[in-house]
Amino acid sequence: MTATEIGAQQAAAAPEAPGRRRARELLGLPGLLGLSILTTLVAVAAIGPLLISNTGLSPVAEPWAAPRSGLWLGGDDVGKDIFAQLVMGTGNSLLLAGAVASMVTVVAAVVGGTAAVAPRWVSAALMRFADVMLILPLLPLLIVAAAFLGRGMDVRIVLMAALYWAGPARVVRAGVLGAWSSAHLEVARAMGAPLRHLLLRHASYAVGPLLIPVFVRAAMYAIVADASLSFLGLGDPTRASWGTVLFWANTNSAFLTDAWARWPLPAGLAITVTVIALGLIGTAVEERINPVLRKAS
């Protein structure tokens, strides 16, 4: 037996790290694939700006410059670095998605939890308001609001979170109601445990995992919505983004030229891969925490 074979057998027999084993049990192979992709994107967003010489917002080459060393995807119609726009857009898109998802998760947890344990008239009022929000057309409202309120990232974050919280809030409410009817919580209520203690020490363990798919789905929605607004020309002009790359490529008919493979295609693939990665993570976690989905799989 060679040294290579002995090393391979030892590596196979080595115990798996507890953290890695827990991640594999929670996410499964599809979820781990999505997590790996997302980790790579986060690394690009964190390290990429340190490795490029410009932000992609100012011309650095001649218009329609061909790819070359230091200009890996060439230049756009005015000579701005397309690769730099993609790298900077990665950080901006993930930052916006994380901020929107965090706000949606907090609002959904507060509203959904309140609707589950509050008096009936409060719960009815909150859920009827959530029903109204659910029937509103999100993208047209975002377009109108962005056109009137501005294109800044902070404005879009607040708008997206304000329009998306209703569905997740109903999910959280259902989770709290399910936990509220469990046997140990009924015993704790019968013993006179205060509401705050019941929510923080008991119901949170059952409802907390539900917030993971809520966060992931809100991030998916934010990335697609932001790309849609930017593609329609309502993006933040002071920040590079994937949607803005698609907007300028479409405006300059890059899809009809030989620049389609280096200008709009990478941005479209970046949006698609990010959404797929988040979808894999969200689906994997939801299958593990939802008994119905777990039995079906």
mmCIF file of C-alpha atoms in Angstrom:
data_model
loop_
_atom_site.group_PDB
_atom_site.id
_atom_site.type_symbol
_atom_site.label_atom_id
_atom_site.label_comp_id
_atom_site.label_asym_id
_atom_site.label_seq_id
_atom_site.Cartn_x
_atom_site.Cartn_y
_atom_site.Cartn_z
ATOM 1 C CA MET A 1 0.000 0.000 0.000
ATOM 2 C CA THR A 2 1.394 3.349 -1.029
ATOM 3 C CA ALA A 3 1.700 6.397 1.168
ATOM 4 C CA THR A 4 -1.044 8.118 -0.848
ATOM 5 C CA GLU A 5 -3.493 5.272 -0.209
ATOM 6 C CA ILE A 6 -2.648 5.225 3.503
ATOM 7 C CA GLY A 7 -3.232 8.968 3.732
ATOM 8 C CA ALA A 8 -6.553 8.653 1.929
ATOM 9 C CA GLN A 9 -7.710 5.921 4.322
ATOM 10 C CA GLN A 10 -6.686 7.982 7.339
ATOM 11 C CA ALA A 11 -8.525 11.014 6.001
ATOM 12 C CA ALA A 12 -11.643 8.913 5.404
ATOM 13 C CA ALA A 13 -11.459 7.440 8.896
ATOM 14 C CA ALA A 14 -10.881 10.785 10.618
ATOM 15 C CA PRO A 15 -13.895 11.967 12.612
ATOM 16 C CA GLU A 16 -15.924 14.759 11.038
ATOM 17 C CA ALA A 17 -15.817 18.105 12.776
ATOM 18 C CA PRO A 18 -18.939 18.694 14.916
ATOM 19 C CA GLY A 19 -19.730 22.015 13.246
ATOM 20 C CA ARG A 20 -19.452 20.552 9.767
ATOM 21 C CA ARG A 21 -21.565 17.540 10.760
ATOM 22 C CA ARG A 22 -24.302 19.759 12.199
ATOM 23 C CA ALA A 23 -24.302 21.909 9.053
ATOM 24 C CA ARG A 24 -24.590 18.818 6.855
ATOM 25 C CA GLU A 25 -27.449 17.444 8.959
ATOM 26 C CA LEU A 26 -29.294 20.760 8.916
ATOM 27 C CA LEU A 27 -28.817 21.766 5.297
ATOM 28 C CA GLY A 28 -28.080 18.572 3.372
ATOM 29 C CA LEU A 29 -26.066 18.610 0.167
ATOM 30 C CA PRO A 30 -28.234 21.174 -1.716
ATOM 31 C CA GLY A 31 -28.176 23.524 1.250
ATOM 32 C CA LEU A 32 -24.421 23.152 1.650
ATOM 33 C CA LEU A 33 -24.011 23.939 -2.052
ATOM 34 C CA GLY A 34 -26.056 27.090 -1.622
ATOM 35 C CA LEU A 35 -24.092 28.046 1.483
ATOM 36 C CA SER A 36 -20.800 27.536 -0.362
ATOM 37 C CA ILE A 37 -21.942 29.769 -3.220
ATOM 38 C CA LEU A 38 -23.151 32.441 -0.824
ATOM 39 C CA THR A 39 -19.896 32.292 1.139
ATOM 40 C CA THR A 40 -17.955 32.789 -2.094
ATOM 41 C CA LEU A 41 -20.080 35.817 -2.974
ATOM 42 C CA VAL A 42 -19.544 37.308 0.470
ATOM 43 C CA ALA A 43 -15.794 36.787 0.065
ATOM 44 C CA VAL A 44 -15.912 38.549 -3.318
ATOM 45 C CA ALA A 45 -17.841 41.428 -1.761
ATOM 46 C CA ALA A 46 -15.350 41.723 1.109
ATOM 47 C CA ILE A 47 -12.046 41.162 -0.691
ATOM 48 C CA GLY A 48 -12.850 42.143 -4.271
ATOM 49 C CA PRO A 49 -12.834 45.945 -3.774
ATOM 50 C CA LEU A 50 -9.296 45.658 -2.355
ATOM 51 C CA LEU A 51 -8.072 43.958 -5.522
ATOM 52 C CA ILE A 52 -9.470 46.342 -8.136
ATOM 53 C CA SER A 53 -8.126 49.763 -8.954
ATOM 54 C CA ASN A 54 -11.439 51.574 -9.539
ATOM 55 C CA THR A 55 -15.093 51.499 -8.490
ATOM 56 C CA GLY A 56 -16.530 51.115 -11.983
ATOM 57 C CA LEU A 57 -18.240 54.499 -11.860
ATOM 58 C CA SER A 58 -15.682 56.486 -13.900
ATOM 59 C CA PRO A 59 -14.195 55.808 -17.351
ATOM 60 C CA VAL A 60 -10.800 54.123 -17.229
ATOM 61 C CA ALA A 61 -10.456 53.038 -20.880
ATOM 62 C CA GLU A 62 -11.691 53.784 -24.333
ATOM 63 C CA PRO A 63 -15.378 53.102 -25.115
ATOM 64 C CA TRP A 64 -16.190 49.446 -25.872
ATOM 65 C CA ALA A 65 -12.663 48.444 -24.846
ATOM 66 C CA ALA A 66 -11.874 44.774 -25.394
ATOM 67 C CA PRO A 67 -10.926 42.573 -22.406
ATOM 68 C CA ARG A 68 -7.283 42.712 -21.426
ATOM 69 C CA SER A 69 -5.057 42.432 -18.365
ATOM 70 C CA GLY A 70 -6.463 44.677 -15.632
ATOM 71 C CA LEU A 71 -9.674 45.106 -17.607
ATOM 72 C CA TRP A 72 -10.917 41.540 -17.440
ATOM 73 C CA LEU A 73 -14.341 42.094 -19.015
ATOM 74 C CA GLY A 74 -13.440 45.153 -21.053
ATOM 75 C CA GLY A 75 -15.162 48.521 -20.936
ATOM 76 C CA ASP A 76 -18.726 49.634 -21.507
ATOM 77 C CA ASP A 77 -19.970 52.283 -23.913
ATOM 78 C CA VAL A 78 -18.082 55.064 -22.097
ATOM 79 C CA GLY A 79 -15.065 53.027 -21.008
ATOM 80 C CA LYS A 80 -16.057 52.103 -17.446
ATOM 81 C CA ASP A 81 -14.653 48.841 -16.090
ATOM 82 C CA ILE A 82 -17.381 46.180 -16.330
ATOM 83 C CA PHE A 83 -15.578 43.757 -14.026
ATOM 84 C CA ALA A 84 -15.249 46.443 -11.340
ATOM 85 C CA GLN A 85 -18.966 47.153 -11.624
ATOM 86 C CA LEU A 86 -19.719 43.466 -11.031
ATOM 87 C CA VAL A 87 -17.426 43.267 -8.003
ATOM 88 C CA MET A 88 -18.783 46.442 -6.432
ATOM 89 C CA GLY A 89 -22.320 45.394 -7.314
ATOM 90 C CA THR A 90 -21.833 42.162 -5.381
ATOM 91 C CA GLY A 91 -21.190 44.038 -2.147
ATOM 92 C CA ASN A 92 -23.981 46.551 -2.734
ATOM 93 C CA SER A 93 -26.524 43.855 -3.603
ATOM 94 C CA LEU A 94 -25.653 41.670 -0.617
ATOM 95 C CA LEU A 95 -25.657 44.677 1.714
ATOM 96 C CA LEU A 96 -29.100 45.746 0.532
ATOM 97 C CA ALA A 97 -30.429 42.187 0.697
ATOM 98 C CA GLY A 98 -29.119 41.708 4.225
ATOM 99 C CA ALA A 99 -30.567 45.014 5.430
ATOM 100 C CA VAL A 100 -33.988 44.358 3.885
ATOM 101 C CA ALA A 101 -34.063 40.786 5.192
ATOM 102 C CA SER A 102 -33.106 41.927 8.703
ATOM 103 C CA MET A 103 -35.830 44.578 8.781
ATOM 104 C CA VAL A 104 -38.445 42.186 7.404
ATOM 105 C CA THR A 105 -37.496 39.501 9.930
ATOM 106 C CA VAL A 106 -37.711 41.893 12.883
ATOM 107 C CA VAL A 107 -41.036 43.387 11.782
ATOM 108 C CA ALA A 108 -42.482 39.956 11.014
ATOM 109 C CA ALA A 109 -41.386 38.623 14.408
ATOM 110 C CA VAL A 110 -42.886 41.584 16.288
ATOM 111 C CA VAL A 111 -46.131 41.797 14.330
ATOM 112 C CA GLY A 112 -46.637 38.048 13.995
ATOM 113 C CA GLY A 113 -45.799 37.375 17.634
ATOM 114 C CA THR A 114 -48.065 40.182 18.810
ATOM 115 C CA ALA A 115 -50.944 38.964 16.641
ATOM 116 C CA ALA A 116 -50.602 35.474 18.118
ATOM 117 C CA VAL A 117 -50.709 36.404 21.819
ATOM 118 C CA ALA A 118 -52.539 39.742 21.879
ATOM 119 C CA PRO A 119 -56.286 40.119 22.480
ATOM 120 C CA ARG A 120 -58.512 39.015 19.641
ATOM 121 C CA TRP A 121 -59.337 42.507 18.381
ATOM 122 C CA VAL A 122 -55.640 43.421 18.168
ATOM 123 C CA SER A 123 -54.842 40.202 16.301
ATOM 124 C CA ALA A 124 -57.734 40.773 13.890
ATOM 125 C CA ALA A 125 -56.649 44.354 13.177
ATOM 126 C CA LEU A 126 -53.044 43.359 12.529
ATOM 127 C CA MET A 127 -53.963 40.450 10.275
ATOM 128 C CA ARG A 128 -56.484 42.469 8.264
ATOM 129 C CA PHE A 129 -53.801 45.107 7.706
ATOM 130 C CA ALA A 130 -51.417 42.336 6.661
ATOM 131 C CA ASP A 131 -54.062 41.019 4.233
ATOM 132 C CA VAL A 132 -54.294 44.463 2.642
ATOM 133 C CA MET A 133 -50.513 44.589 2.253
ATOM 134 C CA LEU A 134 -50.489 41.125 0.671
ATOM 135 C CA ILE A 135 -52.822 42.095 -2.165
ATOM 136 C CA LEU A 136 -50.846 45.189 -3.118
ATOM 137 C CA PRO A 137 -48.733 44.854 -6.294
ATOM 138 C CA LEU A 138 -45.187 45.105 -4.987
ATOM 139 C CA LEU A 139 -43.175 45.986 -8.093
ATOM 140 C CA PRO A 140 -45.503 48.765 -9.388
ATOM 141 C CA LEU A 141 -45.588 50.309 -5.916
ATOM 142 C CA LEU A 142 -41.796 50.126 -5.685
ATOM 143 C CA ILE A 143 -41.463 51.805 -9.070
ATOM 144 C CA VAL A 144 -43.821 54.648 -8.151
ATOM 145 C CA ALA A 145 -42.317 55.116 -4.697
ATOM 146 C CA ALA A 146 -38.736 55.060 -5.989
ATOM 147 C CA ALA A 147 -39.610 57.590 -8.685
ATOM 148 C CA PHE A 148 -41.042 60.041 -6.135
ATOM 149 C CA LEU A 149 -38.995 59.377 -2.987
ATOM 150 C CA GLY A 150 -35.564 58.966 -4.542
ATOM 151 C CA ARG A 151 -33.123 56.305 -5.656
ATOM 152 C CA GLY A 152 -30.865 56.098 -2.608
ATOM 153 C CA MET A 153 -30.132 52.702 -1.092
ATOM 154 C CA ASP A 154 -31.607 53.680 2.268
ATOM 155 C CA VAL A 155 -34.891 54.660 0.619
ATOM 156 C CA ARG A 156 -35.111 51.376 -1.288
ATOM 157 C CA ILE A 157 -34.315 49.336 1.813
ATOM 158 C CA VAL A 158 -37.151 50.936 3.774
ATOM 159 C CA LEU A 159 -39.580 50.657 0.854
ATOM 160 C CA MET A 160 -38.874 46.977 0.221
ATOM 161 C CA ALA A 161 -39.144 46.073 3.884
ATOM 162 C CA ALA A 162 -42.363 48.064 4.275
ATOM 163 C CA LEU A 163 -43.992 46.237 1.370
ATOM 164 C CA TYR A 164 -42.825 42.684 2.113
ATOM 165 C CA TRP A 165 -43.325 42.092 5.851
ATOM 166 C CA ALA A 166 -46.952 40.919 5.691
ATOM 167 C CA GLY A 167 -46.435 37.380 4.379
ATOM 168 C CA PRO A 168 -43.608 36.558 6.803
ATOM 169 C CA ALA A 169 -45.651 38.010 9.674
ATOM 170 C CA ARG A 170 -48.431 35.512 8.996
ATOM 171 C CA VAL A 171 -45.881 32.694 8.948
ATOM 172 C CA VAL A 172 -44.511 33.783 12.333
ATOM 173 C CA ARG A 173 -48.016 34.105 13.774
ATOM 174 C CA ALA A 174 -48.845 30.560 12.709
ATOM 175 C CA GLY A 175 -45.620 29.314 14.296
ATOM 176 C CA VAL A 176 -46.318 31.096 17.589
ATOM 177 C CA LEU A 177 -49.881 29.760 17.686
ATOM 178 C CA GLY A 178 -48.569 26.247 17.092
ATOM 179 C CA ALA A 179 -46.018 26.599 19.877
ATOM 180 C CA TRP A 180 -48.607 28.212 22.164
ATOM 181 C CA SER A 181 -50.795 25.098 21.982
ATOM 182 C CA SER A 182 -47.988 22.704 22.948
ATOM 183 C CA ALA A 183 -48.335 20.743 26.178
ATOM 184 C CA HIS A 184 -45.383 22.224 28.079
ATOM 185 C CA LEU A 185 -46.533 25.784 27.362
ATOM 186 C CA GLU A 186 -50.040 24.982 28.544
ATOM 187 C CA VAL A 187 -48.562 23.628 31.777
ATOM 188 C CA ALA A 188 -46.384 26.736 32.167
ATOM 189 C CA ARG A 189 -49.396 29.017 31.630
ATOM 190 C CA ALA A 190 -51.420 27.025 34.144
ATOM 191 C CA MET A 191 -48.625 27.540 36.680
ATOM 192 C CA GLY A 192 -48.877 31.291 36.198
ATOM 193 C CA ALA A 193 -45.730 31.936 34.159
ATOM 194 C CA PRO A 194 -45.660 35.519 32.790
ATOM 195 C CA LEU A 195 -46.133 36.137 29.084
ATOM 196 C CA ARG A 196 -42.615 37.488 28.563
ATOM 197 C CA HIS A 197 -41.098 34.389 30.143
ATOM 198 C CA LEU A 198 -43.230 32.106 27.973
ATOM 199 C CA LEU A 199 -42.258 33.903 24.779
ATOM 200 C CA LEU A 200 -38.531 34.238 25.444
ATOM 201 C CA ARG A 201 -37.827 30.947 27.223
ATOM 202 C CA HIS A 202 -40.259 28.559 25.531
ATOM 203 C CA ALA A 203 -41.959 29.782 22.348
ATOM 204 C CA SER A 204 -38.748 31.289 20.959
ATOM 205 C CA TYR A 205 -37.150 27.847 20.627
ATOM 206 C CA ALA A 206 -40.004 26.675 18.409
ATOM 207 C CA VAL A 207 -40.459 29.899 16.442
ATOM 208 C CA GLY A 208 -36.808 30.971 16.124
ATOM 209 C CA PRO A 209 -35.916 28.479 13.379
ATOM 210 C CA LEU A 210 -38.851 29.779 11.318
ATOM 211 C CA LEU A 211 -37.099 33.121 11.051
ATOM 212 C CA ILE A 212 -34.248 31.591 9.026
ATOM 213 C CA PRO A 213 -36.332 30.873 5.888
ATOM 214 C CA VAL A 214 -38.124 34.191 6.448
ATOM 215 C CA PHE A 215 -34.759 35.975 6.340
ATOM 216 C CA VAL A 216 -33.560 34.028 3.293
ATOM 217 C CA ARG A 217 -36.735 34.563 1.262
ATOM 218 C CA ALA A 218 -36.736 38.268 2.077
ATOM 219 C CA ALA A 219 -33.135 38.484 0.844
ATOM 220 C CA MET A 220 -34.130 36.748 -2.408
ATOM 221 C CA TYR A 221 -36.993 39.187 -2.885
ATOM 222 C CA ALA A 222 -34.719 42.171 -2.207
ATOM 223 C CA ILE A 223 -32.104 41.125 -4.759
ATOM 224 C CA VAL A 224 -34.675 40.571 -7.502
ATOM 225 C CA ALA A 225 -36.602 43.748 -6.667
ATOM 226 C CA ASP A 226 -33.446 45.871 -6.571
ATOM 227 C CA ALA A 227 -32.254 44.440 -9.893
ATOM 228 C CA SER A 228 -35.690 45.130 -11.399
ATOM 229 C CA LEU A 229 -35.694 48.749 -10.242
ATOM 230 C CA SER A 230 -32.142 49.297 -11.478
ATOM 231 C CA PHE A 231 -32.923 47.659 -14.826
ATOM 232 C CA LEU A 232 -35.799 50.122 -15.252
ATOM 233 C CA GLY A 233 -33.427 53.045 -14.657
ATOM 234 C CA LEU A 234 -34.410 53.665 -11.021
ATOM 235 C CA GLY A 235 -31.160 52.468 -9.463
ATOM 236 C CA ASP A 236 -28.841 54.492 -7.278
ATOM 237 C CA PRO A 237 -26.514 56.360 -9.684
ATOM 238 C CA THR A 238 -23.831 56.657 -6.997
ATOM 239 C CA ARG A 239 -23.456 52.880 -6.524
ATOM 240 C CA ALA A 240 -22.602 50.165 -9.002
ATOM 241 C CA SER A 241 -25.097 47.304 -9.100
ATOM 242 C CA TRP A 242 -25.928 44.273 -11.205
ATOM 243 C CA GLY A 243 -29.223 45.785 -12.282
ATOM 244 C CA THR A 244 -27.536 49.001 -13.399
ATOM 245 C CA VAL A 245 -25.123 46.967 -15.529
ATOM 246 C CA LEU A 246 -28.117 45.348 -17.229
ATOM 247 C CA PHE A 247 -29.813 48.735 -17.666
ATOM 248 C CA TRP A 248 -26.890 50.334 -19.475
ATOM 249 C CA ALA A 249 -26.253 47.201 -21.520
ATOM 250 C CA ASN A 250 -29.877 47.186 -22.656
ATOM 251 C CA THR A 251 -29.886 50.938 -23.294
ATOM 252 C CA ASN A 252 -26.848 50.607 -25.560
ATOM 253 C CA SER A 253 -28.177 47.481 -27.319
ATOM 254 C CA ALA A 254 -25.290 45.357 -26.054
ATOM 255 C CA PHE A 255 -27.507 42.285 -26.380
ATOM 256 C CA LEU A 256 -27.353 42.740 -30.165
ATOM 257 C CA THR A 257 -23.563 43.059 -30.336
ATOM 258 C CA ASP A 258 -20.650 40.756 -29.627
ATOM 259 C CA ALA A 259 -20.331 42.425 -26.187
ATOM 260 C CA TRP A 260 -23.341 40.531 -24.818
ATOM 261 C CA ALA A 261 -21.171 37.734 -23.363
ATOM 262 C CA ARG A 262 -18.928 40.084 -21.355
ATOM 263 C CA TRP A 263 -21.340 42.899 -20.446
ATOM 264 C CA PRO A 264 -24.935 41.861 -19.602
ATOM 265 C CA LEU A 265 -24.417 38.088 -19.290
ATOM 266 C CA PRO A 266 -22.139 38.097 -16.184
ATOM 267 C CA ALA A 267 -24.497 40.422 -14.309
ATOM 268 C CA GLY A 268 -27.514 38.278 -15.178
ATOM 269 C CA LEU A 269 -25.670 35.146 -14.082
ATOM 270 C CA ALA A 270 -24.635 36.816 -10.803
ATOM 271 C CA ILE A 271 -28.272 37.625 -9.973
ATOM 272 C CA THR A 272 -29.414 34.134 -10.947
ATOM 273 C CA VAL A 273 -26.703 32.307 -8.998
ATOM 274 C CA THR A 274 -27.292 34.411 -5.880
ATOM 275 C CA VAL A 275 -31.036 33.779 -5.905
ATOM 276 C CA ILE A 276 -30.494 30.056 -6.490
ATOM 277 C CA ALA A 277 -28.011 29.855 -3.608
ATOM 278 C CA LEU A 278 -30.422 31.588 -1.240
ATOM 279 C CA GLY A 279 -33.250 29.376 -2.471
ATOM 280 C CA LEU A 280 -31.252 26.214 -1.789
ATOM 281 C CA ILE A 281 -30.453 27.367 1.739
ATOM 282 C CA GLY A 282 -34.011 28.440 2.505
ATOM 283 C CA THR A 283 -35.567 25.250 1.136
ATOM 284 C CA ALA A 284 -33.086 23.030 2.988
ATOM 285 C CA VAL A 285 -33.707 24.745 6.329
ATOM 286 C CA GLU A 286 -37.472 24.765 5.840
ATOM 287 C CA GLU A 287 -37.514 21.044 5.080
ATOM 288 C CA ARG A 288 -35.653 20.344 8.324
ATOM 289 C CA ILE A 289 -37.864 22.473 10.578
ATOM 290 C CA ASN A 290 -41.246 21.765 8.941
ATOM 291 C CA PRO A 291 -42.496 18.269 9.852
ATOM 292 C CA VAL A 292 -44.859 18.116 6.875
ATOM 293 C CA LEU A 293 -42.103 18.880 4.355
ATOM 294 C CA ARG A 294 -39.700 16.554 6.149
ATOM 295 C CA LYS A 295 -42.137 13.630 5.851
ATOM 296 C CA ALA A 296 -42.830 14.450 2.187
ATOM 297 C CA SER A 297 -39.122 14.447 1.350
#
